[in-house]
Coordinates of N, CA, C and O and ligand atoms in Angstrom, one line a residue:
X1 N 102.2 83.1 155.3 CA 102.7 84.4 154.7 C 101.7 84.9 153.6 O 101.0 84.0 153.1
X2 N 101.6 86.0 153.3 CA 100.9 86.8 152.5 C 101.1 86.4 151.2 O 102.3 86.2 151.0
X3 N 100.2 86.1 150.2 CA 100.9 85.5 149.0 C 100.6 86.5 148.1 O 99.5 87.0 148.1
X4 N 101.6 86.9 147.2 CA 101.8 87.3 145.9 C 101.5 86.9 144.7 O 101.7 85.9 144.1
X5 N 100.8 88.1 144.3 CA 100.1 87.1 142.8 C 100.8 86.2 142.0 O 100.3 85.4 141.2
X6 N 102.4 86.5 142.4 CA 103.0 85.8 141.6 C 103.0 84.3 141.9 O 103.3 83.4 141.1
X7 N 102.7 84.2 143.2 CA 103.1 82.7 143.5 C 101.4 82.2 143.5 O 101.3 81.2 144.2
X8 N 100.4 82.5 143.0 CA 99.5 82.1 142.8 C 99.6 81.2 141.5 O 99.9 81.9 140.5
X9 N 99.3 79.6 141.1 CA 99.4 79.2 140.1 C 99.1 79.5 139.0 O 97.9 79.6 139.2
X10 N 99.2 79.8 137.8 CA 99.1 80.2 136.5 C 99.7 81.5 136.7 O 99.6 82.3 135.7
X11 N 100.6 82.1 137.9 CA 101.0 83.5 138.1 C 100.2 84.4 137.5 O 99.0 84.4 137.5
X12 N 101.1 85.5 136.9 CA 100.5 86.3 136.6 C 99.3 86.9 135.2 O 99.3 88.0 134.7
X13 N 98.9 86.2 134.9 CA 98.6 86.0 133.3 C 97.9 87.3 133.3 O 97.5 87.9 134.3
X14 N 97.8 87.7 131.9 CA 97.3 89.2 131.6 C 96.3 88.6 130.5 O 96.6 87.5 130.0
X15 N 95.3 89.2 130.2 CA 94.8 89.6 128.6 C 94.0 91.2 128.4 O 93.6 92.2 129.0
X16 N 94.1 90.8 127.2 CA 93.5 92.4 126.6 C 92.3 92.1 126.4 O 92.0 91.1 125.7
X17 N 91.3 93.2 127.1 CA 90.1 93.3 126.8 C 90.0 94.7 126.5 O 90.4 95.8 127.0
X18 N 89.1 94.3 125.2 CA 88.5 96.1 124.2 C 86.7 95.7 124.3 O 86.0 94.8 124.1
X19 N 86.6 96.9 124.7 CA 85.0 97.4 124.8 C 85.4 98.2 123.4 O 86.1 99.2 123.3
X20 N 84.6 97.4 122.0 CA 84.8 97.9 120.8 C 83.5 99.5 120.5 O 82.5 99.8 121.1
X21 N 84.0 99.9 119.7 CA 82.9 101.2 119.3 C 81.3 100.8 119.5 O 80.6 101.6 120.1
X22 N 81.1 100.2 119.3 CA 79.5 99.6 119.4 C 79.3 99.8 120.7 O 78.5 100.7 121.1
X23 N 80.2 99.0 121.6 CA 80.0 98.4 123.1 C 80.0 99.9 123.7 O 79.2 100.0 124.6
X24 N 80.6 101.0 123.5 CA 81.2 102.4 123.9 C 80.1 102.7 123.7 O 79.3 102.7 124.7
X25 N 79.3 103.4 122.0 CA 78.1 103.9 121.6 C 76.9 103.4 122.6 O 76.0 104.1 123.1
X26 N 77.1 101.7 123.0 CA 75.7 101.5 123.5 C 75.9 101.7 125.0 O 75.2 101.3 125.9
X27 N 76.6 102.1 125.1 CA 77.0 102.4 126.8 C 77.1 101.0 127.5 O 76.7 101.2 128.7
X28 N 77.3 99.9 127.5 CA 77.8 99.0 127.8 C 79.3 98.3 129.0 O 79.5 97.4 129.7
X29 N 80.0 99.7 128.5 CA 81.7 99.4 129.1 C 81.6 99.4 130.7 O 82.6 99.3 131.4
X30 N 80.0 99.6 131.4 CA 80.4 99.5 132.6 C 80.1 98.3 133.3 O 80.8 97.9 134.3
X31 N 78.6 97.5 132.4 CA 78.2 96.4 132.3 C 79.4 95.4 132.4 O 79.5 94.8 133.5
X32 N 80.5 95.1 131.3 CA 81.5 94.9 130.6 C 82.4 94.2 131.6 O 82.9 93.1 131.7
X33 N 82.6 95.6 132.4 CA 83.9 96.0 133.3 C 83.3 95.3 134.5 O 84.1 94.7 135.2
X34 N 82.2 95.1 135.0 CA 81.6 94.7 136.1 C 81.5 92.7 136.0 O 81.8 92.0 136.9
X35 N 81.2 92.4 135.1 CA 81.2 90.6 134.7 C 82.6 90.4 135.0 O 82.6 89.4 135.8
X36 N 84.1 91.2 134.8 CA 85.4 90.7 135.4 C 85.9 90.9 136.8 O 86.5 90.1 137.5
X37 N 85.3 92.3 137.2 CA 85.4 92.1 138.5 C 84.5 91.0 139.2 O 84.9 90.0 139.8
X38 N 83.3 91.4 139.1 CA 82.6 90.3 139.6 C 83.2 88.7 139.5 O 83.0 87.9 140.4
X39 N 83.6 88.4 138.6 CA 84.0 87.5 138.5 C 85.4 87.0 139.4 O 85.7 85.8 139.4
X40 N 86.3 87.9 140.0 CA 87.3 87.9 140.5 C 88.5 88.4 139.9 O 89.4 88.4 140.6
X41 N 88.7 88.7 138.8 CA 89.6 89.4 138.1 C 90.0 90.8 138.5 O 89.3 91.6 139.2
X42 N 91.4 91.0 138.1 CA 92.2 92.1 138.9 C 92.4 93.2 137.8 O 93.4 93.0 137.2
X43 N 91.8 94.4 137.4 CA 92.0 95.7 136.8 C 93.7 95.8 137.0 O 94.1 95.8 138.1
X44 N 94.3 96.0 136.0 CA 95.2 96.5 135.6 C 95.8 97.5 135.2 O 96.8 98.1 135.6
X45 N 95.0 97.6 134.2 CA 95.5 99.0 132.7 C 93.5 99.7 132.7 O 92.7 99.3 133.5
X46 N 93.4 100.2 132.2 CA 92.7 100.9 131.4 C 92.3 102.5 131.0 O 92.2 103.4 131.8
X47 N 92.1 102.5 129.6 CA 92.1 103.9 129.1 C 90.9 103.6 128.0 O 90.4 102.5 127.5
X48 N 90.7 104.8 127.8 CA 90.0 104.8 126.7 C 90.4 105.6 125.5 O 90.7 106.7 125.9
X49 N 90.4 105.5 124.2 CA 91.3 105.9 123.0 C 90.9 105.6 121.5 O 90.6 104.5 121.2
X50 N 90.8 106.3 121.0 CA 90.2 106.3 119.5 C 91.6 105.6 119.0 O 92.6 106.0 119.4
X51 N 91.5 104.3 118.0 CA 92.5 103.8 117.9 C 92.7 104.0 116.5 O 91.8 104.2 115.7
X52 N 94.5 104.1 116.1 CA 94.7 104.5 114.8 C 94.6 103.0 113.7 O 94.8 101.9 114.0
X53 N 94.4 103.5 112.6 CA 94.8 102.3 111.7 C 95.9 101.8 111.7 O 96.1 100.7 111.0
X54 N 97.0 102.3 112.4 CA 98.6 101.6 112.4 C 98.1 100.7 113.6 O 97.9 99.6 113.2
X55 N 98.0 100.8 114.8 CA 97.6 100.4 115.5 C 96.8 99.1 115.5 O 97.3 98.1 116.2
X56 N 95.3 98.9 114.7 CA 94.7 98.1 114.4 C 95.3 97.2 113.2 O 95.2 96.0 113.1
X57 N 95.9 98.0 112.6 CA 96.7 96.8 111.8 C 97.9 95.6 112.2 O 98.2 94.5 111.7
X58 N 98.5 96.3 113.4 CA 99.3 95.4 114.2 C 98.7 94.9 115.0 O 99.2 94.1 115.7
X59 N 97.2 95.2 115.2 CA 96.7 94.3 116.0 C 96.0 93.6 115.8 O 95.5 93.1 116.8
X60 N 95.4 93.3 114.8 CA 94.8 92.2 113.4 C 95.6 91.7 113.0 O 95.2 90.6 112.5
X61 N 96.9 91.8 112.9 CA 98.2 91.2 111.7 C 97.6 90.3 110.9 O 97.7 90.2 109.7
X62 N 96.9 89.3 112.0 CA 96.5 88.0 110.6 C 95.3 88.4 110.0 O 94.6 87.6 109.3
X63 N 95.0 89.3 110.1 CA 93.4 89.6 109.0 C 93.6 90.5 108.2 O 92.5 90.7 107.6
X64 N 94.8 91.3 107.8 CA 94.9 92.4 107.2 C 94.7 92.0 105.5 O 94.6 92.8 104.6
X65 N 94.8 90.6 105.4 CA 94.6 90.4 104.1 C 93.2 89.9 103.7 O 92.8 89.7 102.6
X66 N 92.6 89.8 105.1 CA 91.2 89.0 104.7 C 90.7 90.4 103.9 O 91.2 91.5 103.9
X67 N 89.4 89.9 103.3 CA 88.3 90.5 102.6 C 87.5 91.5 103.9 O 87.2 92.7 103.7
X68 N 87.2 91.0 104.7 CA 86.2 92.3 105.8 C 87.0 93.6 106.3 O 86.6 94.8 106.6
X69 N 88.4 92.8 106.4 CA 89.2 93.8 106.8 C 89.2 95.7 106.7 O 89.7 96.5 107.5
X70 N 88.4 95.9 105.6 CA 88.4 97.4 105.4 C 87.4 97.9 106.7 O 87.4 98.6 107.7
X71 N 86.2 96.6 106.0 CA 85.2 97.0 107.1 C 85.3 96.9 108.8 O 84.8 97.7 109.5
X72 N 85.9 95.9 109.2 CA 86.6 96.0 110.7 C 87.5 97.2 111.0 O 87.6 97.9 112.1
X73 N 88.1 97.4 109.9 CA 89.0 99.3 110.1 C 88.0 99.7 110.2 O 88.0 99.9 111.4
X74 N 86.9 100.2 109.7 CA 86.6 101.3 109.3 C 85.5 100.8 110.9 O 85.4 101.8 111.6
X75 N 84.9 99.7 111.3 CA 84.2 99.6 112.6 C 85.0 100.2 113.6 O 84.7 101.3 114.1
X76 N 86.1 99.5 114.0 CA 87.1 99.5 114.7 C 87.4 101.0 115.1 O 87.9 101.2 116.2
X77 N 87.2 102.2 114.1 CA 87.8 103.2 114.1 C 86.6 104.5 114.2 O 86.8 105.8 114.4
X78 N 85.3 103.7 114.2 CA 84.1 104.7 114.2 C 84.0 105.4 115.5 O 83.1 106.2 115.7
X79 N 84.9 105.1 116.3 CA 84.8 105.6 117.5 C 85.4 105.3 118.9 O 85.9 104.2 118.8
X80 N 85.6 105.8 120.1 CA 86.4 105.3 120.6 C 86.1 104.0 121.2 O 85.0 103.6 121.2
X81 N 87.6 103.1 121.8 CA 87.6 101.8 122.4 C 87.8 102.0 124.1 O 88.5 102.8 124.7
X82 N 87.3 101.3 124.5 CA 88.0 101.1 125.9 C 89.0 100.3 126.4 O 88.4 99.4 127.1
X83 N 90.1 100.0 126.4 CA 91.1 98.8 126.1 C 91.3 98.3 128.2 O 91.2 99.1 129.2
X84 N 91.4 97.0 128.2 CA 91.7 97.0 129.7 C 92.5 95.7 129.2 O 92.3 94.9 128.3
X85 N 93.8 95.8 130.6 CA 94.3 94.6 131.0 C 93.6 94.0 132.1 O 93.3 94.9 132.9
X86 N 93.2 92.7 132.5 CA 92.8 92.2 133.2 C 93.6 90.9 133.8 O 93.4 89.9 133.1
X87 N 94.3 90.9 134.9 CA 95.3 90.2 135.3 C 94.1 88.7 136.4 O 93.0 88.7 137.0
X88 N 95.2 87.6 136.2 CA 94.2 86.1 137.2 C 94.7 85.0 136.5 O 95.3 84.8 135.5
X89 N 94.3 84.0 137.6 CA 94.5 82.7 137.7 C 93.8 82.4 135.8 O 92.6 82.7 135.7
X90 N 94.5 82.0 134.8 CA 93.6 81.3 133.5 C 92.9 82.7 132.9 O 92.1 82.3 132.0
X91 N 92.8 83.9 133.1 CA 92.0 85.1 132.9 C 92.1 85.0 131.2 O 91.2 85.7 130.8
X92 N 93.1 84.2 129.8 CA 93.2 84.1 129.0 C 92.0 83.2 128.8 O 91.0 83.8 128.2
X93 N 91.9 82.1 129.0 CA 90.8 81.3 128.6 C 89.3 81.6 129.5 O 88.1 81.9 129.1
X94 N 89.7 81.5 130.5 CA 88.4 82.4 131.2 C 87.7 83.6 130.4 O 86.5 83.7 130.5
X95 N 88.4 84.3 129.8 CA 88.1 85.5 129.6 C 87.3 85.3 127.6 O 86.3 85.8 127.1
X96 N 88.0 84.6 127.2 CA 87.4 83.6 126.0 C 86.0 83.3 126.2 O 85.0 83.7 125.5
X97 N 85.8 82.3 127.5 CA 84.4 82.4 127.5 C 83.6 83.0 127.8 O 82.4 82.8 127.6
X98 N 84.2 83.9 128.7 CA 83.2 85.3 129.1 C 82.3 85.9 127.9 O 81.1 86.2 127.7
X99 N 83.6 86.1 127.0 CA 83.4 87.1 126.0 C 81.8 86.2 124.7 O 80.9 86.8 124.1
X100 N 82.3 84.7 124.6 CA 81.7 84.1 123.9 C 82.2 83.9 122.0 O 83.1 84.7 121.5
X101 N 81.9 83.0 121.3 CA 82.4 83.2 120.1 C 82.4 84.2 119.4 O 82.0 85.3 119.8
X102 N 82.9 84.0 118.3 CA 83.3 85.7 117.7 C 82.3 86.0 116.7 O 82.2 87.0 116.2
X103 N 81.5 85.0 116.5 CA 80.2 85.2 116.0 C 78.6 84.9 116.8 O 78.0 83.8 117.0
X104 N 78.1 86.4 117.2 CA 76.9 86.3 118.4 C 76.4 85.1 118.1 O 76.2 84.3 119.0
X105 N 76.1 84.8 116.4 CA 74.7 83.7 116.8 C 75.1 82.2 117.2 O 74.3 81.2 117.2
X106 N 76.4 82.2 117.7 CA 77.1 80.7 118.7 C 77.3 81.0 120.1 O 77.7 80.2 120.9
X107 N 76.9 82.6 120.5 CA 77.5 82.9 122.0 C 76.0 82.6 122.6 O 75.0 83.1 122.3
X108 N 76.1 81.5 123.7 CA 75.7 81.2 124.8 C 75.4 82.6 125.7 O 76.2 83.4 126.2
X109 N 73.9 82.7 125.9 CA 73.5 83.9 126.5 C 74.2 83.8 127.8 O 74.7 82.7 128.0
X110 N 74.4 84.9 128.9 CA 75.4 84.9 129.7 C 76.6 85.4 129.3 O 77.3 86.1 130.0
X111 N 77.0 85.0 128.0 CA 78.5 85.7 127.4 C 78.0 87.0 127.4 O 76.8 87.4 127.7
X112 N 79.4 87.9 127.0 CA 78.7 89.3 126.6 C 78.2 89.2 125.4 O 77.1 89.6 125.2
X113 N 78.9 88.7 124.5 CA 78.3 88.5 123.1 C 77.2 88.0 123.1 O 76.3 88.7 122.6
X114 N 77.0 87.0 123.5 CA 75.4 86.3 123.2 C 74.5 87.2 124.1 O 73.4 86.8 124.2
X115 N 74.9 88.7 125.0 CA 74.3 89.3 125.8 C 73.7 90.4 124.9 O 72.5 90.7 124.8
X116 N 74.8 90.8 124.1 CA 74.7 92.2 124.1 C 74.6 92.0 122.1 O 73.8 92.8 121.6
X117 N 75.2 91.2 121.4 CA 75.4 91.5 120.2 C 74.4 90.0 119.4 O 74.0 89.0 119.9
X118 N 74.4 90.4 117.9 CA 73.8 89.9 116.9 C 74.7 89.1 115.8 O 74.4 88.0 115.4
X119 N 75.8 89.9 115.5 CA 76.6 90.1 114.2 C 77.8 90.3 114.5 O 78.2 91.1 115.3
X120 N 78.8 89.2 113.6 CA 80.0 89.0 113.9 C 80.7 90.7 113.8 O 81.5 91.2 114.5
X121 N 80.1 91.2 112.7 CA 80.9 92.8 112.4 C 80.8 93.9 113.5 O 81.5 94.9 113.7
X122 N 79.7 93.5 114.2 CA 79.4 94.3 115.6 C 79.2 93.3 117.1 O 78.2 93.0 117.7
X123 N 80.3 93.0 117.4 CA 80.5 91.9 118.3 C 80.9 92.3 119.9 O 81.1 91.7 121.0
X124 N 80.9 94.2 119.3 CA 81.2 94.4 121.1 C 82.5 94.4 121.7 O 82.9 95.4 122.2
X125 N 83.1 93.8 121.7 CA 84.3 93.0 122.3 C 85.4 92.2 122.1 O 85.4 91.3 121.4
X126 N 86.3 92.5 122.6 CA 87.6 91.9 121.8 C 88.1 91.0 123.2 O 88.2 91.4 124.4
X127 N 88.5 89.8 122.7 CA 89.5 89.1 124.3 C 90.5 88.6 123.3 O 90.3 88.1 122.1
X128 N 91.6 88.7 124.0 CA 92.9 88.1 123.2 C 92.6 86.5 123.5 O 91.9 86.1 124.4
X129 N 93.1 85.6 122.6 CA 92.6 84.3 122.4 C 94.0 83.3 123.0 O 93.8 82.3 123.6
X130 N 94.9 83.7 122.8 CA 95.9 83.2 123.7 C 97.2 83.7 125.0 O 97.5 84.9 125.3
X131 N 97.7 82.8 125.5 CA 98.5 84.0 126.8 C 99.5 84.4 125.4 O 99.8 85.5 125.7
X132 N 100.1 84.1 124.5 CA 101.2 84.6 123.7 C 100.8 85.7 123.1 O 101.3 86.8 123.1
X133 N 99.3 85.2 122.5 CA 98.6 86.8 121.9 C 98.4 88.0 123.0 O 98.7 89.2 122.6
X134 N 98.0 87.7 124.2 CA 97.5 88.6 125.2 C 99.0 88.9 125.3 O 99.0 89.9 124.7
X135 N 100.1 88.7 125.6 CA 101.2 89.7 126.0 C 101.6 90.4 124.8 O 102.3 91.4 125.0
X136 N 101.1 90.1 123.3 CA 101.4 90.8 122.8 C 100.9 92.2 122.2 O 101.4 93.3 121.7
X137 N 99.8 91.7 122.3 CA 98.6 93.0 122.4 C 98.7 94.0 123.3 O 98.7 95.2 123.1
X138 N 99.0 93.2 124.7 CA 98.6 94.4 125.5 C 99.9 95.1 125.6 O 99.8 96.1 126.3
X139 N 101.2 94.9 125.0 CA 102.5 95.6 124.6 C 102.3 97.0 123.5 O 102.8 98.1 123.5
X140 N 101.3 96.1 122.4 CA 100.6 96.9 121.8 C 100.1 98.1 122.1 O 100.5 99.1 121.6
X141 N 99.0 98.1 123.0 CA 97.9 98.8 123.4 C 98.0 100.0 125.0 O 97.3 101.0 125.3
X142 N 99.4 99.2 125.6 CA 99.7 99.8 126.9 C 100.8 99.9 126.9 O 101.6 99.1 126.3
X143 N 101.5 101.3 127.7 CA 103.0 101.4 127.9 C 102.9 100.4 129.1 O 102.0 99.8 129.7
X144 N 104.5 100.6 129.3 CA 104.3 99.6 130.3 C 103.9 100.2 132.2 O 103.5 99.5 133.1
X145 N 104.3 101.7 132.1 CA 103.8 102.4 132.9 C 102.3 102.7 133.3 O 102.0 103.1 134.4
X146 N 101.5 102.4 132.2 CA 100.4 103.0 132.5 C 99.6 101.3 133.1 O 98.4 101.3 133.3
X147 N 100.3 100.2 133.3 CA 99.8 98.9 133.9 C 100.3 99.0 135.8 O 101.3 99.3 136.3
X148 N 99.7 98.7 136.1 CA 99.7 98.7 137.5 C 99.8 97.3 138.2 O 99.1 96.4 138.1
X149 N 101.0 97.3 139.2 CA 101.2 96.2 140.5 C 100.2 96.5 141.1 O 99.6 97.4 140.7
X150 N 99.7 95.7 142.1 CA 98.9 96.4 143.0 C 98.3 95.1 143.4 O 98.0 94.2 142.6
X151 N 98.0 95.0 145.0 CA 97.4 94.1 145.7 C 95.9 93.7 145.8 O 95.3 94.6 146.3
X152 N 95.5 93.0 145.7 CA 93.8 93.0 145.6 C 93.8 92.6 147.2 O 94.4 91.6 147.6
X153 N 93.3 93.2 148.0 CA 93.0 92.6 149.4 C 92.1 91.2 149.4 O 92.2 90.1 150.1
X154 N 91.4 91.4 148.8 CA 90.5 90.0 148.6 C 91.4 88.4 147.7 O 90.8 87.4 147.1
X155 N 92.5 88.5 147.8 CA 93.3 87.9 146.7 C 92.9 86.0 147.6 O 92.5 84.9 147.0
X156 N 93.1 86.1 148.6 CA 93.2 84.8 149.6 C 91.8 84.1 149.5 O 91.6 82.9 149.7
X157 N 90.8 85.3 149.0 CA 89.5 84.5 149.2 C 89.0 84.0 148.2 O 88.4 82.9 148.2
X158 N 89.3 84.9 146.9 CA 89.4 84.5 145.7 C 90.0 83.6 145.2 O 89.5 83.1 144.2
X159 N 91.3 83.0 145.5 CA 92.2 82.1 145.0 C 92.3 81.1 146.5 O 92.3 81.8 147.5
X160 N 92.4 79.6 146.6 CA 92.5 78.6 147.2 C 94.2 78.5 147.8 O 94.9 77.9 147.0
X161 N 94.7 78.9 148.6 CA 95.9 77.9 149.1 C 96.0 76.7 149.0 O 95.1 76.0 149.6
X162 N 97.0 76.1 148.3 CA 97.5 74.7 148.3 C 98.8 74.1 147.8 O 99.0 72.9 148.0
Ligands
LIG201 N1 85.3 89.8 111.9 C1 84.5 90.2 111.0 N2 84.1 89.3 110.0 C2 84.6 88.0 110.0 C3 85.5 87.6 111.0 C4 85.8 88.5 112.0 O1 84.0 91.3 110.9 O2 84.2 87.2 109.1 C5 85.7 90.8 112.9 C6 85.0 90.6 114.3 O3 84.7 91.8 114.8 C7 86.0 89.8 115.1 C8 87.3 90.4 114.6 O4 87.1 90.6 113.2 O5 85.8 90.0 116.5 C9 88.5 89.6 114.8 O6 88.3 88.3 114.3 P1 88.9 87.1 115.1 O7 88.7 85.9 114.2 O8 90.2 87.3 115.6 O9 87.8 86.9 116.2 P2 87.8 87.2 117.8 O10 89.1 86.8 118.4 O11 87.5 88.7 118.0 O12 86.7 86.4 118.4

């Protein structure tokens, strides 16, 4: 029988990926977008959107009191983001190391970070760091309409029966 993402193990897992202002400015977001498919990951959501400070503050919650915080607003807001859901088997942790640490000079070239960035304040990219964070971001960031079902034809070759 035809299998359903859902009955694929780890089901359906989502995370949020942001192609941050930098990554947009350097024209990057297609590069970006191509490492997930390539990789086998399923497009979901994506838009692109100048994000508000209400916005980025619910989606920082735990940094709003750090010290960089103004300057991540004020990064964060220089321009627009490209936000995508990207649905797969582990795509939370997978997607962690795609992205690389959150400071370039620990990312392993091959990441995007250690690809594309220098400096934690211009890092390119955002991956949600857990499945509890990733559903709640992307609740954040996406109606629930603008996320899409949808069958990958290649799903059987990409994922193992067993
Ligand atoms: N950030 C920063 N200075 C810091 C720590 C973080 O400018 O000292 C920024 C950086 O852009 C980072 C974002 O804040 O990506 C969110 O920080 P977090 O610790 O959640 O890292 P991430 O999950 O993005 O790797």
């Amino acid at each position: 029988p035809r299998r359903t993402q859902s009955s694929v193990a780890g089901g359906a897992e989502r995370t949020l990926i942001a192609v941050k202002p930098d990554g947009v400015q350097r024209r990057h977001v297609g590069q970006i977008i191509q490492r997930f498919e390539q990789r086998g990951f399923k497009l979901v959501g994506l838009k692109m959107l100048q994000a508000s400070d209400g916005l980025l503050s619910q989606h920082y919650c735990q940094l709003v009191q750090k010290p960089f915080y103004p300057n991540l607003l004020h990064y964060m807001t220089s321009g627009p983001v490209v936000a995508m859901v990207w649905e797969g088997q582990n795509v939370v942790q997978s997607s962690r190391r795609m992205v690389g640490p959150t400071n370039p000079v620990e990312a392993q070239p091959g990441t995007v970070r250690g690809d594309f960035s220098l400096h934690t304040s211009r890092n390119v990219v955002h991956a949600s760091d857990s499945v509890e964070g990733a559903q709640r971001e992307i609740q954040l960031w996406f109606e629930g309409k603008e996320l899409l079902n949808w069958d990958c034809f290649d799903h059987s070759l990409t994922y193992k029966e067993d």
